[in-house]
Short mmCIF file of C-alpha atoms in Angstrom, two decimals:
data_model
loop_
_atom_site.label_atom_id
_atom_site.label_comp_id
_atom_site.label_asym_id
_atom_site.label_seq_id
_atom_site.Cartn_x
_atom_site.Cartn_y
_atom_site.Cartn_z
CA MET U 185 -0.08 -0.13 0.11
CA ALA U 186 1.43 3.29 -0.84
CA LEU U 187 0.91 6.88 1.04
CA VAL U 188 0.01 10.02 -1.38
CA GLN U 189 -0.01 13.12 0.84
CA GLY U 190 -0.53 11.10 3.96
CA GLN U 191 -3.53 9.15 2.50
CA PRO U 192 -3.82 5.42 1.60
CA PHE U 193 -3.46 4.47 -2.04
CA GLN U 194 -4.78 1.33 -3.10
CA GLU U 195 -5.85 1.80 -6.66
CA LEU U 196 -4.18 2.95 -9.79
CA PRO U 197 -5.82 5.66 -11.21
CA GLU U 198 -7.07 5.21 -15.00
CA ASP U 199 -5.11 7.40 -16.49
CA LEU U 200 -1.62 6.39 -15.06
CA TYR U 201 0.97 6.23 -17.85
CA ILE U 202 4.58 5.05 -16.67
CA PRO U 203 7.08 5.46 -19.91
CA PRO U 204 9.09 2.31 -20.67
CA ASP U 205 12.40 3.91 -19.33
CA ALA U 206 10.95 5.09 -16.17
CA LEU U 207 12.91 2.11 -14.43
CA GLU U 208 16.20 0.75 -15.73
CA VAL U 209 18.13 -1.98 -14.01
CA PHE U 210 21.70 -2.19 -14.41
CA LEU U 211 23.69 -5.52 -13.72
CA ASP U 212 27.25 -4.32 -12.27
CA ALA U 213 28.23 -7.73 -11.10
CA PHE U 214 29.50 -8.16 -15.04
CA GLU U 215 31.30 -5.74 -17.23
CA GLY U 216 30.93 -7.51 -20.44
CA PRO U 217 30.37 -11.03 -22.18
CA LEU U 218 34.16 -11.95 -21.45
CA ASP U 219 33.51 -10.97 -17.68
CA LEU U 220 30.79 -13.03 -17.36
CA LEU U 221 32.48 -16.04 -19.22
CA LEU U 222 35.39 -15.67 -16.99
CA TYR U 223 33.06 -15.77 -14.17
CA LEU U 224 31.33 -18.86 -15.04
CA ILE U 225 34.69 -20.65 -15.58
CA ARG U 226 36.12 -19.42 -12.09
CA ARG U 227 33.13 -20.41 -9.95
CA GLN U 228 33.34 -23.78 -11.33
CA ASN U 229 37.15 -24.21 -10.87
CA LEU U 230 37.25 -24.79 -14.49
CA ASP U 231 40.79 -25.13 -16.54
CA ILE U 232 40.63 -22.11 -18.77
CA LEU U 233 42.72 -24.26 -21.46
CA ASP U 234 40.08 -26.97 -21.72
CA ILE U 235 36.91 -25.00 -21.41
CA PRO U 236 33.65 -27.37 -21.82
CA ILE U 237 31.76 -25.62 -24.04
CA ALA U 238 28.32 -27.20 -23.99
CA GLN U 239 28.46 -26.52 -20.25
CA ILE U 240 29.34 -23.11 -20.30
CA THR U 241 26.88 -22.43 -23.08
CA ARG U 242 24.00 -24.04 -21.16
CA GLN U 243 24.88 -21.35 -18.40
CA TYR U 244 25.47 -18.38 -20.64
CA ILE U 245 21.84 -18.57 -22.33
CA ALA U 246 20.26 -19.39 -19.09
CA TYR U 247 21.72 -15.98 -18.12
CA ILE U 248 20.94 -14.11 -21.27
CA GLU U 249 17.19 -15.27 -20.74
CA MET U 250 17.39 -14.02 -17.05
CA MET U 251 18.31 -10.28 -18.35
CA GLU U 252 16.40 -10.08 -21.98
CA ASN U 253 13.64 -8.14 -20.45
CA LEU U 254 15.70 -5.57 -18.76
CA ARG U 255 17.94 -3.85 -21.19
CA LEU U 256 18.01 -5.42 -24.85
CA GLU U 257 21.33 -3.25 -25.76
CA LEU U 258 23.24 -5.18 -22.93
CA ALA U 259 21.55 -8.51 -23.94
CA ALA U 260 22.69 -8.03 -27.56
CA GLU U 261 26.66 -8.13 -26.51
CA TYR U 262 26.11 -11.37 -24.64
CA LEU U 263 23.79 -12.80 -27.60
CA VAL U 264 27.14 -12.31 -29.69
CA MET U 265 29.18 -14.49 -27.25
CA ALA U 266 26.37 -17.18 -27.09
CA ALA U 267 26.16 -17.34 -30.70
CA LEU U 268 30.55 -17.57 -30.87
CA LEU U 269 30.51 -20.60 -28.08
CA ALA U 270 27.77 -22.18 -30.37
CA GLU U 271 29.93 -21.67 -33.27
CA ILE U 272 33.11 -23.07 -31.56
CA LYS U 273 30.72 -26.30 -30.18
CA SER U 274 29.47 -27.30 -33.63
CA ARG U 275 33.03 -26.86 -35.23
CA MET U 276 34.29 -29.41 -32.47
CA LEU U 277 31.75 -31.76 -33.21
CA LEU U 278 32.64 -31.66 -36.71
CA PRO U 279 34.73 -34.82 -37.82
CA ARG U 280 38.30 -33.90 -38.29
CA GLN U 281 39.93 -34.81 -41.88
CA PRO U 282 42.51 -37.56 -41.61
CA GLU U 283 44.11 -36.88 -44.87
CA SER U 284 45.16 -33.12 -44.01
CA GLU U 285 48.68 -32.87 -43.39
CA GLU U 286 48.45 -29.57 -41.20
CA GLU U 287 47.02 -30.11 -37.41
CA GLU U 288 44.10 -28.11 -37.07
CA GLU U 289 43.98 -25.55 -34.39
CA ASP U 290 41.56 -26.05 -31.60
CA PRO U 291 38.40 -23.95 -32.06
CA ARG U 292 38.48 -22.79 -28.46
CA ALA U 293 42.05 -21.41 -28.70
CA PHE U 294 40.50 -17.84 -30.04
CA LEU U 295 38.15 -17.73 -27.22
CA ILE U 296 41.01 -18.69 -24.72
CA ARG U 297 43.36 -16.32 -25.97
CA LYS U 298 40.83 -13.28 -25.37
CA LEU U 299 39.94 -14.79 -22.21
CA GLN U 300 43.38 -14.86 -20.97
CA GLU U 301 43.88 -11.46 -22.12
CA TYR U 302 41.04 -10.18 -20.47
CA GLU U 303 41.94 -11.90 -16.99
CA ALA U 304 45.50 -10.17 -17.13
CA ILE U 305 44.00 -6.79 -17.84
CA LYS U 306 41.42 -7.28 -15.16
CA LYS U 307 43.74 -8.28 -12.64
CA VAL U 308 45.81 -5.31 -13.38
CA ALA U 309 42.93 -2.90 -13.06
CA GLU U 310 41.63 -4.36 -9.79
CA GLU U 311 45.62 -3.64 -8.59
CA ILE U 312 45.37 -0.12 -9.56
CA ASP U 313 41.78 0.01 -8.03
CA LEU U 314 43.32 -0.69 -4.84
CA LEU U 315 46.03 2.04 -4.86
CA PRO U 316 44.76 5.20 -2.73
CA ARG U 317 42.79 7.65 -4.63
CA ASN U 318 41.95 11.19 -4.10
CA GLU U 319 38.36 11.86 -3.25
CA ARG U 320 38.06 8.49 -2.20
CA ASP U 321 40.66 7.38 0.21
CA THR U 322 42.28 10.26 0.60
CA PHE U 323 40.88 14.47 0.73
CA GLU U 324 42.41 17.69 0.50
CA PHE U 325 42.17 19.65 3.46
CA GLY U 326 43.28 23.48 3.90
CA VAL U 327 42.88 26.04 6.62
CA ASP U 328 42.97 29.73 6.03
CA THR U 329 45.60 31.11 8.30
CA SER U 330 45.64 34.86 6.87
CA THR U 331 43.83 35.67 10.16
CA VAL U 332 46.35 34.05 12.16
CA ASN U 333 49.16 35.59 14.06
CA VAL U 334 52.13 33.48 14.83
CA ARG U 335 54.74 34.95 16.93
CA GLN U 336 57.91 33.32 17.21
CA ILE U 337 59.22 32.94 20.53
CA LEU U 338 63.26 32.30 20.45
CA PRO U 339 64.47 29.83 23.23
CA ASP U 340 66.65 31.27 25.76
CA VAL U 341 70.62 30.48 25.29
CA GLU U 342 72.15 29.43 28.72
CA LEU U 343 75.33 29.97 29.84
CA ARG U 344 76.36 26.62 29.19
CA GLU U 345 75.24 26.47 25.47
CA LEU U 346 77.27 29.71 25.56
CA LEU U 347 80.48 28.23 26.66
CA LEU U 348 80.24 24.99 24.51
CA ALA U 349 80.42 27.22 21.32
CA PHE U 350 82.80 29.57 22.58
CA GLN U 351 84.91 26.16 23.51
CA ASP U 352 84.23 25.13 19.82
CA VAL U 353 85.71 28.17 18.38
CA LEU U 354 88.62 27.54 20.91
CA LYS U 355 89.58 24.47 19.39
CA ARG U 356 89.43 25.24 15.58
CA ALA U 357 91.93 28.22 16.75
CA GLU U 358 94.63 25.98 18.41
CA ARG U 359 94.33 24.04 14.98
CA LEU U 360 95.51 27.10 13.23
CA SER U 361 98.03 27.87 15.95
CA HIS U 362 100.58 27.44 13.35
CA HIS U 363 99.37 30.45 11.40
CA HIS U 364 99.46 32.64 13.90
CA ILE U 365 100.86 36.17 13.05
CA THR U 366 102.38 38.25 15.77
CA LYS U 367 100.74 41.54 16.04
CA GLU U 368 99.96 44.07 18.98
CA PRO U 369 96.90 42.38 20.78
CA LEU U 370 93.43 43.99 20.36
CA SER U 371 91.56 45.49 23.47
CA VAL U 372 88.30 44.24 24.48
CA ARG U 373 87.01 48.02 23.55
CA GLU U 374 88.57 47.47 20.26
CA ARG U 375 87.19 44.08 19.59
CA MET U 376 83.57 45.64 20.83
CA ALA U 377 83.92 48.12 18.11
CA ALA U 378 85.00 45.03 15.17
CA ILE U 379 81.94 43.09 16.15
CA LEU U 380 79.37 46.11 16.07
CA GLU U 381 80.80 47.10 12.56
CA LYS U 382 80.34 43.48 11.29
CA LEU U 383 76.59 43.74 12.86
CA ASN U 384 75.98 47.12 10.91
CA ARG U 385 77.16 45.13 7.89
CA THR U 386 74.30 42.33 8.52
CA ASP U 387 71.43 41.88 10.88
CA ILE U 388 72.35 38.50 12.11
CA LEU U 389 75.96 37.24 13.11
CA PRO U 390 76.59 33.57 13.55
CA PHE U 391 78.49 33.41 16.84
CA PRO U 392 81.66 32.02 15.00
CA ALA U 393 81.94 34.73 12.75
CA CYS U 394 82.59 37.15 15.62
CA PHE U 395 86.25 35.51 15.79
CA THR U 396 88.85 35.80 13.68
CA ARG U 397 90.69 32.63 12.91
CA GLY U 398 94.24 34.04 12.46
CA GLU U 399 94.52 35.46 15.90
CA GLY U 400 94.98 32.28 17.83
CA LYS U 401 93.87 31.50 21.57
CA ASN U 402 94.26 35.13 22.90
CA GLY U 403 92.26 37.10 20.02
CA VAL U 404 89.61 34.69 20.49
CA VAL U 405 89.62 35.27 24.42
CA VAL U 406 89.33 38.64 23.51
CA ALA U 407 86.45 38.27 21.28
CA PHE U 408 84.53 36.08 23.72
CA LEU U 409 85.17 38.89 26.43
CA ALA U 410 83.70 41.61 23.94
CA ILE U 411 80.73 39.63 23.20
CA LEU U 412 79.98 39.21 27.12
CA GLU U 413 80.70 43.04 27.92
CA LEU U 414 78.02 43.81 24.66
CA SER U 415 75.44 41.90 26.03
CA LYS U 416 75.98 42.91 29.40
CA GLU U 417 75.82 46.39 28.27
CA ARG U 418 72.31 45.56 26.53
CA VAL U 419 73.82 46.36 22.92
CA ILE U 420 73.64 42.71 21.50
CA ASP U 421 71.36 39.72 21.95
CA ILE U 422 72.82 36.08 21.76
CA PHE U 423 70.14 33.98 20.80
CA GLN U 424 69.03 30.56 18.80
CA PRO U 425 66.93 30.82 15.80
CA GLU U 426 64.93 27.51 17.31
CA PRO U 427 66.18 24.85 19.84
CA TYR U 428 69.50 23.00 19.12
CA ALA U 429 70.38 25.48 16.61
CA GLY U 430 73.55 27.19 15.98
CA ILE U 431 74.04 30.42 18.31
CA HIS U 432 73.83 33.35 16.70
CA VAL U 433 74.29 37.50 17.55
CA ARG U 434 72.31 40.73 16.77
CA PHE U 435 71.56 43.94 17.54
CA ARG U 436 69.06 44.09 20.82
CA VAL U 437 65.42 44.90 19.16
CA ASN U 438 64.89 47.95 21.50
CA SER U 439 68.48 49.05 21.80
CA SER U 440 69.20 52.30 19.82
CA THR U 441 72.49 50.85 18.76
CA GLY U 442 70.65 48.67 16.42
CA ASP U 443 68.85 51.21 14.76
#
């Protein structure tokens, strides 16, 4: 019983007209005649190289009769295959010519080749279908970050990390001690001025760039003291761009010296 606008409707109206194509049934189980034939063979564990044509033909005809009232265009493709199966069976029933010198080809050979090619293509298609597919297995997702204000908080540089960086510079200076050039030692104030001059040429200065390689231990110690003095006077900042990154030096943001 159907309901129309909440009222039971038990009798069809006399002027009711249903178009022939109002309802269509699609059989998605098989994609074509070869697909159905392969299904019948695999379902019964038959050898694809030794197909029992009569048995397969009967099953084929039964399937066509089942769907002949559903969609004639679809059934026509299967009728062609049924005719081919009948032709193969008739050729197999014909007596062979004993006087023929050449061995006759098995009437099923053409169909077997087609089935083998279709099976290989179908297997590859199934493997491709298992691969991840966008909009089916994965979906793109975007986030609008135009209104997000991200403020990067730099990690604090501890004295231990600063001393380790200084120790690394000192080791490199020891390896170059044979290149030491004797000259008048620089004072801490002179080295402070030299570091500030380097910072005037660049916004950020790596910690090792504050030292002069050819000055040996004495020059390294003087430069290190100059860095500490500039930090103490709040002229420069000693910082790391990110955790575990190298130490850098720059003008203090609120310092008039860095303007």
